[in-house]
mmCIF file of C-alpha atoms in Angstrom:
data_model
loop_
_atom_site.group_PDB
_atom_site.id
_atom_site.type_symbol
_atom_site.label_atom_id
_atom_site.label_comp_id
_atom_site.label_asym_id
_atom_site.label_seq_id
_atom_site.Cartn_x
_atom_site.Cartn_y
_atom_site.Cartn_z
ATOM 1 C CA MET A 1 57.026 92.310 83.141
ATOM 2 C CA GLY A 2 58.410 90.691 86.025
ATOM 3 C CA LYS A 3 59.519 92.096 88.984
ATOM 4 C CA HIS A 4 62.799 93.385 89.352
ATOM 5 C CA SER A 5 64.166 94.422 92.880
ATOM 6 C CA PRO A 6 65.456 98.778 93.163
ATOM 7 C CA ARG A 7 68.992 97.518 93.336
ATOM 8 C CA GLU A 8 68.570 96.268 89.949
ATOM 9 C CA ALA A 9 67.580 99.777 88.627
ATOM 10 C CA LEU A 10 71.503 100.464 89.848
ATOM 11 C CA VAL A 11 73.724 100.365 86.088
ATOM 12 C CA ALA A 12 76.047 96.748 87.051
ATOM 13 C CA SER A 13 78.160 96.633 83.829
ATOM 14 C CA THR A 14 81.657 98.290 85.041
ATOM 15 C CA GLN A 15 82.694 98.038 81.356
ATOM 16 C CA LEU A 16 84.157 101.917 80.448
ATOM 17 C CA MET A 17 85.679 102.544 77.249
ATOM 18 C CA PRO A 18 88.672 105.062 77.917
ATOM 19 C CA GLY A 19 88.129 108.644 79.081
ATOM 20 C CA GLN A 20 84.178 106.889 79.622
ATOM 21 C CA VAL A 21 81.979 108.065 82.688
ATOM 22 C CA ARG A 22 79.023 106.473 83.614
ATOM 23 C CA ASN A 23 76.527 107.869 86.213
ATOM 24 C CA ARG A 24 75.538 104.323 88.205
ATOM 25 C CA GLY A 25 72.512 105.864 90.465
ATOM 26 C CA VAL A 26 71.489 106.332 94.151
ATOM 27 C CA VAL A 27 73.270 104.189 96.394
ATOM 28 C CA ALA A 28 71.737 106.734 99.471
ATOM 29 C CA GLY A 29 70.397 109.314 101.238
ATOM 30 C CA THR A 30 67.438 110.998 99.310
ATOM 31 C CA GLY A 31 66.047 108.555 96.906
ATOM 32 C CA SER A 32 67.585 105.487 97.561
ATOM 33 C CA HIS A 33 66.421 101.915 97.712
ATOM 34 C CA PRO A 34 67.609 100.347 100.064
ATOM 35 C CA GLY A 35 69.842 103.324 100.883
ATOM 36 C CA VAL A 36 71.149 102.805 104.595
ATOM 37 C CA PRO A 37 68.557 101.668 107.160
ATOM 38 C CA GLY A 38 67.371 104.517 109.026
ATOM 39 C CA ILE A 39 68.950 107.345 107.706
ATOM 40 C CA GLY A 40 67.215 108.680 104.955
ATOM 41 C CA ALA A 41 69.468 112.010 104.199
ATOM 42 C CA LEU A 42 73.054 112.213 104.036
ATOM 43 C CA ASP A 43 76.506 112.870 101.909
ATOM 44 C CA LEU A 44 80.307 112.664 101.462
ATOM 45 C CA GLY A 45 80.336 108.339 102.924
ATOM 46 C CA GLU A 46 84.208 108.030 102.618
ATOM 47 C CA VAL A 47 84.913 104.394 102.531
ATOM 48 C CA VAL A 48 87.800 103.277 105.264
ATOM 49 C CA ARG A 49 89.401 100.287 106.273
ATOM 50 C CA THR A 50 89.528 98.968 109.905
ATOM 51 C CA PRO A 51 91.770 96.822 111.155
ATOM 52 C CA ALA A 52 90.104 93.719 111.170
ATOM 53 C CA GLY A 53 89.669 94.227 107.301
ATOM 54 C CA ARG A 54 86.203 95.403 106.939
ATOM 55 C CA HIS A 55 85.318 98.399 105.566
ATOM 56 C CA LEU A 56 82.793 101.640 106.768
ATOM 57 C CA ALA A 57 81.009 103.924 105.049
ATOM 58 C CA ILE A 58 81.633 107.569 107.165
ATOM 59 C CA PHE A 59 78.880 109.726 106.261
ATOM 60 C CA GLY A 60 78.443 113.988 106.789
ATOM 61 C CA ASP A 61 75.728 115.358 108.142
ATOM 62 C CA SER A 62 72.843 112.369 108.629
ATOM 63 C CA PHE A 63 69.136 112.733 109.250
ATOM 64 C CA THR A 64 66.990 109.930 109.546
ATOM 65 C CA GLY A 65 63.879 111.751 106.881
ATOM 66 C CA HIS A 66 64.143 111.811 103.319
ATOM 67 C CA THR A 67 65.464 115.530 103.215
ATOM 68 C CA VAL A 68 68.122 117.186 105.078
ATOM 69 C CA TYR A 69 66.971 118.772 108.105
ATOM 70 C CA ALA A 70 64.038 116.325 108.435
ATOM 71 C CA GLY A 71 63.894 113.721 111.204
ATOM 72 C CA THR A 72 66.890 113.405 113.673
ATOM 73 C CA HIS A 73 70.349 114.944 113.112
ATOM 74 C CA TYR A 74 73.405 113.060 113.451
ATOM 75 C CA PRO A 75 76.946 114.380 112.696
ATOM 76 C CA SER A 76 78.546 111.435 112.028
ATOM 77 C CA VAL A 77 77.741 107.872 110.803
ATOM 78 C CA ALA A 78 79.717 105.397 110.067
ATOM 79 C CA VAL A 79 77.802 102.339 108.070
ATOM 80 C CA PRO A 80 78.979 98.514 107.375
ATOM 81 C CA VAL A 81 78.936 98.553 103.549
ATOM 82 C CA VAL A 82 79.895 95.679 101.483
ATOM 83 C CA LEU A 83 80.752 95.896 97.829
ATOM 84 C CA ASP A 84 79.895 93.060 95.339
ATOM 85 C CA ILE A 85 81.910 91.925 92.318
ATOM 86 C CA ASP A 86 80.821 94.821 90.006
ATOM 87 C CA GLY A 87 81.440 97.824 93.027
ATOM 88 C CA LEU A 88 78.062 98.410 94.558
ATOM 89 C CA PRO A 89 77.514 98.815 97.755
ATOM 90 C CA THR A 90 75.157 97.208 100.205
ATOM 91 C CA PHE A 91 74.916 99.291 103.551
ATOM 92 C CA GLY A 92 74.638 97.698 107.101
ATOM 93 C CA THR A 93 73.034 99.089 109.991
ATOM 94 C CA PRO A 94 74.780 102.225 111.424
ATOM 95 C CA LEU A 95 77.391 102.077 114.591
ATOM 96 C CA ASN A 96 77.345 105.444 116.011
ATOM 97 C CA GLY A 97 75.675 104.262 119.318
ATOM 98 C CA PRO A 98 73.324 105.884 121.871
ATOM 99 C CA SER A 99 75.080 109.032 121.434
ATOM 100 C CA HIS A 100 75.293 111.510 118.440
ATOM 101 C CA ASP A 101 78.895 112.211 119.009
ATOM 102 C CA ALA A 102 79.485 108.992 119.523
ATOM 103 C CA LEU A 103 82.078 108.834 116.809
ATOM 104 C CA PHE A 104 83.795 111.380 116.925
ATOM 105 C CA PRO A 105 84.567 112.831 120.713
ATOM 106 C CA ARG A 106 85.729 116.209 120.338
ATOM 107 C CA PRO A 107 88.674 117.027 122.302
ATOM 108 C CA ALA A 108 87.871 120.182 124.891
ATOM 109 C CA GLN A 109 89.574 122.619 122.186
ATOM 110 C CA ALA A 110 87.420 122.635 119.498
ATOM 111 C CA GLY A 111 84.124 123.554 122.374
ATOM 112 C CA LEU A 112 80.461 123.323 121.298
ATOM 113 C CA THR A 113 80.572 122.693 117.147
ATOM 114 C CA ASN A 114 79.691 120.380 115.309
ATOM 115 C CA THR A 115 82.377 117.110 114.296
ATOM 116 C CA LEU A 116 82.647 115.898 111.022
ATOM 117 C CA PRO A 117 84.905 113.511 108.925
ATOM 118 C CA SER A 118 87.292 115.302 106.716
ATOM 119 C CA GLY A 119 89.366 113.421 104.993
ATOM 120 C CA SER A 120 91.956 109.764 105.311
ATOM 121 C CA ILE A 121 95.130 108.427 105.009
ATOM 122 C CA GLU A 122 95.467 105.022 104.507
ATOM 123 C CA MET A 123 99.110 103.131 105.535
ATOM 124 C CA LEU A 124 100.482 99.876 104.321
ATOM 125 C CA ASP A 125 99.959 98.113 107.604
ATOM 126 C CA GLY A 126 95.705 97.917 106.977
ATOM 127 C CA THR A 127 95.914 101.352 109.767
ATOM 128 C CA THR A 128 93.327 104.379 108.616
ATOM 129 C CA TYR A 129 93.693 108.009 110.085
ATOM 130 C CA MET A 130 90.686 109.875 109.881
ATOM 131 C CA LEU A 131 91.017 113.710 109.932
ATOM 132 C CA VAL A 132 87.485 115.639 112.134
ATOM 133 C CA VAL A 133 86.744 119.189 111.941
ATOM 134 C CA GLY A 134 84.826 120.821 114.597
ATOM 135 C CA ALA A 135 82.011 123.040 112.297
ATOM 136 C CA VAL A 136 79.658 125.713 112.810
ATOM 137 C CA ASP A 137 77.547 126.792 109.828
ATOM 138 C CA LEU A 138 80.662 124.406 107.617
ATOM 139 C CA ASN A 139 83.053 126.754 109.294
ATOM 140 C CA PRO A 140 85.532 124.784 110.858
ATOM 141 C CA VAL A 141 86.039 126.959 113.965
ATOM 142 C CA GLY A 142 86.995 124.553 116.697
ATOM 143 C CA GLY A 143 89.795 123.179 114.374
ATOM 144 C CA SER A 144 90.749 119.705 113.760
ATOM 145 C CA TRP A 145 92.378 116.307 114.651
ATOM 146 C CA LEU A 146 93.458 113.044 114.161
ATOM 147 C CA VAL A 147 91.792 109.456 114.564
ATOM 148 C CA ARG A 148 92.675 106.569 114.308
ATOM 149 C CA VAL A 149 90.210 104.212 112.694
ATOM 150 C CA THR A 150 89.062 101.126 115.085
ATOM 151 C CA ASP A 151 86.992 97.885 114.446
ATOM 152 C CA ASN A 152 84.462 99.510 117.171
ATOM 153 C CA PRO A 153 83.040 103.036 116.275
ATOM 154 C CA THR A 154 80.358 102.392 118.701
ATOM 155 C CA ASP A 155 83.681 103.137 121.351
ATOM 156 C CA GLY A 156 83.726 106.349 119.518
ATOM 157 C CA TRP A 157 87.094 107.038 117.742
ATOM 158 C CA THR A 158 88.613 109.321 120.030
ATOM 159 C CA PRO A 159 91.324 112.146 119.467
ATOM 160 C CA ILE A 160 95.162 111.317 119.453
ATOM 161 C CA PRO A 161 96.827 113.469 121.822
ATOM 162 C CA GLY A 162 98.422 116.380 120.770
ATOM 163 C CA SER A 163 96.694 116.428 116.809
ATOM 164 C CA TRP A 164 94.679 118.924 117.096
ATOM 165 C CA ARG A 165 95.372 122.254 115.174
ATOM 166 C CA PRO A 166 93.351 125.486 115.501
ATOM 167 C CA TRP A 167 91.564 127.329 111.858
ATOM 168 C CA ALA A 168 92.691 130.280 111.123
ATOM 169 C CA PRO A 169 89.793 132.304 109.196
ATOM 170 C CA ASN A 170 90.402 135.614 107.536
ATOM 171 C CA SER A 171 88.293 137.148 110.035
ATOM 172 C CA VAL A 172 86.174 135.971 112.693
ATOM 173 C CA PRO A 173 82.445 135.153 110.842
ATOM 174 C CA GLY A 174 79.848 136.949 111.279
ATOM 175 C CA ARG A 175 76.372 138.777 109.980
ATOM 176 C CA ALA A 176 78.563 140.078 108.117
ATOM 177 C CA ASN A 177 80.502 137.621 106.918
ATOM 178 C CA PRO A 178 79.209 134.942 107.660
ATOM 179 C CA HIS A 179 81.856 132.380 105.905
ATOM 180 C CA PRO A 180 84.533 134.316 105.451
ATOM 181 C CA GLY A 181 87.280 131.698 104.555
ATOM 182 C CA THR A 182 90.223 130.261 105.317
ATOM 183 C CA ALA A 183 93.744 132.360 106.069
ATOM 184 C CA ALA A 184 97.360 131.220 103.872
ATOM 185 C CA ALA A 185 99.021 130.203 107.054
ATOM 186 C CA SER A 186 95.857 128.066 108.781
ATOM 187 C CA HIS A 187 96.333 124.989 109.202
ATOM 188 C CA PRO A 188 94.832 122.158 106.611
ATOM 189 C CA THR A 189 91.282 121.727 107.693
ATOM 190 C CA GLN A 190 90.636 119.034 104.754
ATOM 191 C CA LEU A 191 92.950 116.164 103.018
ATOM 192 C CA SER A 192 93.474 112.816 101.709
ATOM 193 C CA GLY A 193 96.480 110.556 101.429
ATOM 194 C CA TYR A 194 98.244 106.800 101.525
ATOM 195 C CA GLN A 195 101.394 105.262 102.106
ATOM 196 C CA ASP A 196 104.001 104.929 99.466
ATOM 197 C CA PRO A 197 106.072 101.632 99.301
ATOM 198 C CA ASP A 198 109.229 103.674 100.205
ATOM 199 C CA GLY A 199 107.384 104.588 103.516
ATOM 200 C CA MET A 200 106.573 108.073 102.976
ATOM 201 C CA VAL A 201 103.135 108.754 102.978
ATOM 202 C CA TYR A 202 102.249 112.042 100.995
ATOM 203 C CA ILE A 203 98.922 114.344 101.922
ATOM 204 C CA LEU A 204 96.976 116.725 99.617
ATOM 205 C CA ALA A 205 95.686 119.589 101.965
ATOM 206 C CA ASP A 206 92.897 122.267 101.595
ATOM 207 C CA ALA A 207 90.207 123.767 103.391
ATOM 208 C CA PHE A 208 86.645 122.135 104.852
ATOM 209 C CA ASP A 209 85.191 126.124 103.347
ATOM 210 C CA ARG A 210 86.801 124.606 100.495
ATOM 211 C CA SER A 211 88.472 128.408 99.943
ATOM 212 C CA ARG A 212 92.134 127.455 99.591
ATOM 213 C CA PRO A 213 94.119 125.486 96.926
ATOM 214 C CA VAL A 214 95.651 122.125 97.628
ATOM 215 C CA THR A 215 98.996 121.909 99.189
ATOM 216 C CA MET A 216 101.789 119.250 99.862
ATOM 217 C CA TYR A 217 103.309 117.222 103.000
ATOM 218 C CA ARG A 218 104.430 114.067 103.676
ATOM 219 C CA VAL A 219 105.628 112.141 106.502
ATOM 220 C CA ASP A 220 107.661 109.126 107.575
ATOM 221 C CA GLY A 221 104.757 106.579 107.901
ATOM 222 C CA PRO A 222 105.797 105.847 111.960
ATOM 223 C CA GLN A 223 105.280 109.787 112.607
ATOM 224 C CA VAL A 224 102.286 110.143 110.577
ATOM 225 C CA ALA A 225 100.081 110.898 114.034
ATOM 226 C CA ASP A 226 102.591 113.402 114.948
ATOM 227 C CA ARG A 227 101.491 116.556 112.930
ATOM 228 C CA GLY A 228 104.625 118.194 114.154
ATOM 229 C CA ALA A 229 106.458 115.523 111.887
ATOM 230 C CA TRP A 230 104.833 116.779 108.401
ATOM 231 C CA GLN A 231 106.876 118.348 105.915
ATOM 232 C CA PRO A 232 105.494 121.152 103.246
ATOM 233 C CA TRP A 233 106.010 120.854 100.586
ATOM 234 C CA ASP A 234 107.713 124.509 99.159
ATOM 235 C CA GLY A 235 107.520 123.682 95.378
ATOM 236 C CA ALA A 236 110.902 122.797 95.051
ATOM 237 C CA ASP A 237 111.770 120.892 98.321
ATOM 238 C CA TRP A 238 110.190 119.707 101.769
ATOM 239 C CA GLY A 239 110.324 122.621 104.142
ATOM 240 C CA GLU A 240 110.567 122.281 108.118
ATOM 241 C CA PRO A 241 108.566 119.784 109.606
ATOM 242 C CA GLY A 242 105.324 121.018 111.645
ATOM 243 C CA SER A 243 105.442 124.364 109.597
ATOM 244 C CA VAL A 244 102.431 124.917 107.636
ATOM 245 C CA ALA A 245 102.471 124.149 103.621
ATOM 246 C CA THR A 246 101.429 127.538 101.890
ATOM 247 C CA PHE A 247 102.684 126.686 98.295
ATOM 248 C CA ALA A 248 99.869 125.717 96.868
ATOM 249 C CA VAL A 249 99.934 122.530 93.875
ATOM 250 C CA SER A 250 96.360 123.154 92.240
ATOM 251 C CA ARG A 251 95.281 126.340 90.229
ATOM 252 C CA THR A 252 91.730 126.539 91.511
ATOM 253 C CA ASN A 253 90.357 126.243 95.016
ATOM 254 C CA PHE A 254 89.104 122.567 95.741
ATOM 255 C CA GLY A 255 87.252 121.177 98.650
ATOM 256 C CA GLU A 256 87.012 117.283 99.531
ATOM 257 C CA LEU A 257 89.604 114.901 98.617
ATOM 258 C CA SER A 258 90.846 111.071 97.849
ATOM 259 C CA PHE A 259 94.347 110.287 96.937
ATOM 260 C CA ARG A 260 95.220 106.929 96.967
ATOM 261 C CA ARG A 261 97.732 104.694 95.545
ATOM 262 C CA LEU A 262 96.471 101.903 92.173
ATOM 263 C CA ALA A 263 98.231 99.628 90.528
ATOM 264 C CA GLY A 264 101.365 101.715 91.614
ATOM 265 C CA ARG A 265 100.010 105.582 90.260
ATOM 266 C CA PRO A 266 99.172 108.091 92.817
ATOM 267 C CA VAL A 267 94.995 108.696 91.447
ATOM 268 C CA LEU A 268 93.327 111.804 92.495
ATOM 269 C CA SER A 269 90.098 112.183 92.889
ATOM 270 C CA GLY A 270 88.495 115.846 93.951
ATOM 271 C CA PHE A 271 85.966 118.168 93.921
ATOM 272 C CA ASN A 272 87.180 121.730 92.518
ATOM 273 C CA SER A 273 85.443 124.807 93.771
ATOM 274 C CA ALA A 274 86.370 127.567 91.889
ATOM 275 C CA ARG A 275 83.169 129.817 90.941
ATOM 276 C CA GLY A 276 82.076 128.795 87.664
ATOM 277 C CA VAL A 277 83.377 125.410 87.671
ATOM 278 C CA TRP A 278 82.051 123.034 90.696
ATOM 279 C CA GLN A 279 83.046 119.567 89.666
ATOM 280 C CA VAL A 280 84.422 116.253 90.594
ATOM 281 C CA GLU A 281 87.527 115.871 88.611
ATOM 282 C CA LEU A 282 89.572 112.771 88.334
ATOM 283 C CA ARG A 283 93.715 112.260 88.273
ATOM 284 C CA VAL A 284 96.009 109.725 87.234
ATOM 285 C CA GLY A 285 100.039 110.626 87.625
ATOM 286 C CA ARG A 286 103.286 109.078 88.267
ATOM 287 C CA ASP A 287 104.616 111.222 91.118
ATOM 288 C CA PRO A 288 102.596 112.052 93.254
ATOM 289 C CA VAL A 289 104.174 115.316 93.690
ATOM 290 C CA ARG A 290 103.357 116.539 90.085
ATOM 291 C CA ILE A 291 99.676 115.344 90.554
ATOM 292 C CA PHE A 292 98.222 118.188 89.169
ATOM 293 C CA SER A 293 100.853 119.310 86.637
ATOM 294 C CA ASP A 294 101.798 116.251 85.253
ATOM 295 C CA CYS A 295 98.204 114.988 83.977
ATOM 296 C CA ASP A 296 95.003 116.522 83.005
ATOM 297 C CA PRO A 297 91.795 116.129 84.861
ATOM 298 C CA MET A 298 88.972 114.211 83.490
ATOM 299 C CA VAL A 299 85.616 115.716 84.933
ATOM 300 C CA VAL A 300 83.297 112.959 86.299
ATOM 301 C CA ALA A 301 80.225 114.910 87.566
ATOM 302 C CA HIS A 302 80.144 118.199 86.619
ATOM 303 C CA ASN A 303 77.312 120.702 87.682
ATOM 304 C CA ASP A 304 75.077 121.489 85.035
ATOM 305 C CA HIS A 305 71.132 120.298 83.968
ATOM 306 C CA GLY A 306 72.536 118.471 80.576
ATOM 307 C CA ALA A 307 71.307 114.807 80.085
ATOM 308 C CA GLU A 308 74.820 113.790 79.589
ATOM 309 C CA PRO A 309 76.446 110.982 82.162
ATOM 310 C CA THR A 310 78.950 114.091 83.691
ATOM 311 C CA SER A 311 75.500 116.231 84.704
ATOM 312 C CA LEU A 312 74.524 116.617 88.158
ATOM 313 C CA LEU A 313 73.525 119.825 89.974
ATOM 314 C CA GLN A 314 75.090 120.649 93.148
ATOM 315 C CA PRO A 315 77.811 117.594 92.885
ATOM 316 C CA TYR A 316 80.609 117.158 95.597
ATOM 317 C CA GLY A 317 82.953 114.774 97.319
ATOM 318 C CA GLY A 318 84.143 112.080 94.953
ATOM 319 C CA TYR A 319 85.842 109.322 97.823
ATOM 320 C CA ILE A 320 87.220 106.419 95.647
ATOM 321 C CA LEU A 321 86.108 103.392 96.219
ATOM 322 C CA PRO A 322 88.156 100.363 97.469
ATOM 323 C CA THR A 323 87.615 97.908 94.901
ATOM 324 C CA SER A 324 88.916 100.801 92.121
ATOM 325 C CA THR A 325 91.241 100.030 89.673
ATOM 326 C CA CYS A 326 93.492 102.317 87.322
ATOM 327 C CA GLU A 327 90.500 101.346 84.439
ATOM 328 C CA ASN A 328 87.719 101.434 86.433
ATOM 329 C CA VAL A 329 87.490 103.961 89.556
ATOM 330 C CA ASN A 330 84.235 103.934 91.255
ATOM 331 C CA LEU A 331 82.859 107.176 93.703
ATOM 332 C CA PHE A 332 80.759 108.535 95.791
ATOM 333 C CA VAL A 333 79.580 111.758 94.831
ATOM 334 C CA SER A 334 77.102 113.787 97.434
ATOM 335 C CA GLN A 335 74.471 115.859 96.022
ATOM 336 C CA TRP A 336 72.721 118.725 97.707
ATOM 337 C CA ILE A 337 70.296 120.590 95.900
ATOM 338 C CA THR A 338 70.562 123.930 98.623
ATOM 339 C CA SER A 339 68.221 125.633 96.227
ATOM 340 C CA ASN A 340 65.359 123.432 97.992
ATOM 341 C CA ASN A 341 67.035 120.644 99.535
ATOM 342 C CA SER A 342 64.623 118.341 97.287
ATOM 343 C CA ALA A 343 67.985 115.894 97.205
ATOM 344 C CA TYR A 344 70.949 114.905 99.610
ATOM 345 C CA ARG A 345 72.392 112.190 98.797
ATOM 346 C CA VAL A 346 75.407 110.010 97.549
ATOM 347 C CA VAL A 347 75.176 108.978 94.000
ATOM 348 C CA GLN A 348 77.971 106.476 93.134
ATOM 349 C CA PHE A 349 80.014 107.074 89.055
ATOM 350 C CA ALA A 350 82.605 105.182 87.808
ATOM 351 C CA ALA A 351 85.396 106.389 85.980
ATOM 352 C CA ARG A 352 87.870 104.805 82.824
ATOM 353 C CA PRO A 353 90.378 107.307 82.806
ATOM 354 C CA GLY A 354 92.174 108.068 79.107
ATOM 355 C CA ARG A 355 94.811 106.697 77.571
ATOM 356 C CA LEU A 356 97.855 106.560 81.331
ATOM 357 C CA SER A 357 100.820 108.076 80.159
#
């Protein structure tokens, strides 16, 4: 038999039938070849665009070893990535610089916390904003703040002045209750959004700890970095700028979100964190406000031991890649097998939604 490169093990064909999902293989972290240079275990990997037009994959907690907690720990890493004609990635050397916290310097209010990426907002002019949280034991105790993506992540993406907001838990985390969950009136600590051609930015938001359903905001494009200008959706109309959205647009709690506009349609990939569900779901709608009510979800990755294309133990994430179309949505889905830490990685999936209304 002839020799094949490890990359050829990834599924290159992207021709899918309506309603079909394909697991394209491990692209980064545990078991990946070649993966990310110098990083053997990682998660998330949302791909954002810089002002110059190149792409960076933003990973969360990352380790130089091949399993979680092995080797040197980096809270977040920015990695150059090139997506080929089939949407498969080639990663470059991480650009964080010498400091572990170089990518997301903390504001004073965040204290000594672990800085982690928590979603992004894409603007029509090519600007990208990211939400960052200060976490301890995956509780966003340091609150959240916005940064603007630049061409030089080695300089650090500093907090936008005035964008920090506190986290409000149901109770103070402690030994008796280490993960108390997020209060309904808390500012969001996880989000995703995009600017529509009408100039408005539509933002879906929830909690970093996956304990809240999805809520919604809108804001005029020039004011997107001012969280005091965000208007919450109350189910019937847009509310007072700067107030917290408490109306749930989803029926269940969610985690990671990826909300984008493809071919004029709002497209949402989200991690449904409801007990007993645990799956990455894809929705394609017509109106961003009705993304949950007007369309049925397509399951991309479900927590099970099976042999179906959607079967993946302990999935989460589900970030839409820039090469995606409504007929071929490529996504980075994370996997962390927490029982033995045998896998901590990013798996690429491709999905073609069913008949579009």
